Amino acid sequence: MGRTDPPVWQGANLNFIQIEHHNSLNKPMEPIEILEEFNSCYAKIQAIAQDENWLLLIADKKIDPEVATHVGDTLHYLGEAMGCVEEIVEVKTIQNSKLSIQN
């Protein structure tokens, strides 16, 4: 049997979306870089969630209305992840400040 991709709102394969590969040098990302990437993603998703055309798609039921919940959940969990990484960035910043003062 052939494989059938589900509709987008059910988690379809989204290969047509091109995502810029940040880590092109294959070096580990610093926590601040991770936080910046998360922040960038959050801003982009939030902009979509507030876009008039996006809201019309939902209102006109051209896509599953539950997608608004999924996007809201995505923003929530991404915000939670950002908070966790932010704590690491703050700790590293404090440690670096203490090292600078000692030197």
Short mmCIF file of C-alpha atoms in Angstrom, two decimals:
data_model
loop_
_atom_site.label_atom_id
_atom_site.label_comp_id
_atom_site.label_asym_id
_atom_site.label_seq_id
_atom_site.Cartn_x
_atom_site.Cartn_y
_atom_site.Cartn_z
CA MET A 1 0.00 0.00 0.00
CA GLY A 2 1.12 3.55 -0.75
CA ARG A 3 1.65 6.03 2.05
CA THR A 4 -0.85 8.88 2.23
CA ASP A 5 0.17 12.05 4.03
CA PRO A 6 -2.46 13.46 6.39
CA PRO A 7 -3.78 16.99 5.92
CA VAL A 8 -1.51 19.74 7.27
CA TRP A 9 -3.55 20.16 10.42
CA GLN A 10 -3.00 16.49 11.25
CA GLY A 11 0.77 16.71 11.00
CA ALA A 12 1.48 16.34 7.29
CA ASN A 13 4.98 16.22 5.94
CA LEU A 14 5.99 19.85 5.44
CA ASN A 15 9.08 19.37 3.29
CA PHE A 16 8.15 22.41 1.21
CA ILE A 17 9.06 24.67 4.14
CA GLN A 18 12.71 25.55 3.95
CA ILE A 19 14.34 26.09 7.31
CA GLU A 20 17.66 27.88 7.46
CA HIS A 21 20.25 25.60 8.99
CA HIS A 22 21.85 27.67 11.74
CA ASN A 23 24.61 25.28 12.66
CA SER A 24 26.26 25.08 9.27
CA LEU A 25 29.76 24.76 10.76
CA ASN A 26 28.73 21.74 12.86
CA LYS A 27 29.83 23.48 16.03
CA PRO A 28 27.76 23.29 19.21
CA MET A 29 25.48 26.27 19.73
CA GLU A 30 26.03 28.41 22.78
CA PRO A 31 23.00 28.78 25.10
CA ILE A 32 22.60 32.43 24.05
CA GLU A 33 22.44 31.32 20.39
CA ILE A 34 19.80 28.73 21.25
CA LEU A 35 17.79 31.38 23.09
CA GLU A 36 18.09 33.76 20.15
CA GLU A 37 16.86 31.06 17.74
CA PHE A 38 13.93 30.20 20.02
CA ASN A 39 13.09 33.90 20.31
CA SER A 40 13.18 34.29 16.53
CA CYS A 41 10.87 31.29 16.09
CA TYR A 42 8.51 32.61 18.76
CA ALA A 43 8.27 36.01 17.07
CA LYS A 44 7.57 34.41 13.68
CA ILE A 45 4.89 32.06 15.03
CA GLN A 46 3.29 34.89 16.99
CA ALA A 47 3.20 37.05 13.85
CA ILE A 48 1.42 34.26 11.98
CA ALA A 49 -1.05 33.76 14.84
CA GLN A 50 -1.96 37.45 14.68
CA ASP A 51 -2.05 37.70 10.88
CA GLU A 52 -5.42 38.71 9.44
CA ASN A 53 -5.30 36.08 6.67
CA TRP A 54 -4.48 33.35 9.18
CA LEU A 55 -7.39 34.39 11.38
CA LEU A 56 -9.69 34.40 8.34
CA LEU A 57 -8.64 30.86 7.43
CA ILE A 58 -9.70 29.76 10.88
CA ALA A 59 -12.89 31.86 10.94
CA ASP A 60 -13.95 30.63 7.50
CA LYS A 61 -13.23 27.04 8.60
CA LYS A 62 -10.88 26.51 5.66
CA ILE A 63 -8.59 24.74 8.11
CA ASP A 64 -9.42 22.88 11.30
CA PRO A 65 -10.29 25.53 13.93
CA GLU A 66 -8.39 23.49 16.51
CA VAL A 67 -5.20 24.65 14.80
CA ALA A 68 -5.47 27.92 16.73
CA THR A 69 -5.20 25.89 19.94
CA HIS A 70 -2.19 24.03 18.58
CA VAL A 71 -0.44 27.28 17.64
CA GLY A 72 -1.23 28.71 21.07
CA ASP A 73 0.16 25.56 22.69
CA THR A 74 3.28 25.84 20.54
CA LEU A 75 3.84 29.41 21.70
CA HIS A 76 3.25 28.38 25.31
CA TYR A 77 5.72 25.48 25.23
CA LEU A 78 8.30 27.43 23.24
CA GLY A 79 8.02 30.19 25.86
CA GLU A 80 8.57 27.60 28.59
CA ALA A 81 11.65 26.26 26.77
CA MET A 82 12.96 29.80 26.38
CA GLY A 83 12.57 30.34 30.12
CA CYS A 84 14.66 27.25 30.85
CA VAL A 85 17.43 28.30 28.46
CA GLU A 86 17.25 31.86 29.78
CA GLU A 87 18.15 30.58 33.26
CA ILE A 88 21.29 28.94 31.84
CA VAL A 89 22.21 32.09 29.93
CA GLU A 90 21.80 34.17 33.10
CA VAL A 91 23.97 31.77 35.13
CA LYS A 92 26.68 31.78 32.43
CA THR A 93 26.54 35.59 32.28
CA ILE A 94 26.95 35.86 36.06
CA GLN A 95 29.81 33.33 36.04
CA ASN A 96 31.54 35.20 33.20
CA SER A 97 31.12 38.49 35.07
CA LYS A 98 32.70 37.00 38.20
CA LEU A 99 35.62 35.67 36.15
CA SER A 100 36.12 39.08 34.54
CA ILE A 101 36.16 40.78 37.95
CA GLN A 102 38.70 38.28 39.31
CA ASN A 103 41.05 38.81 36.37
#
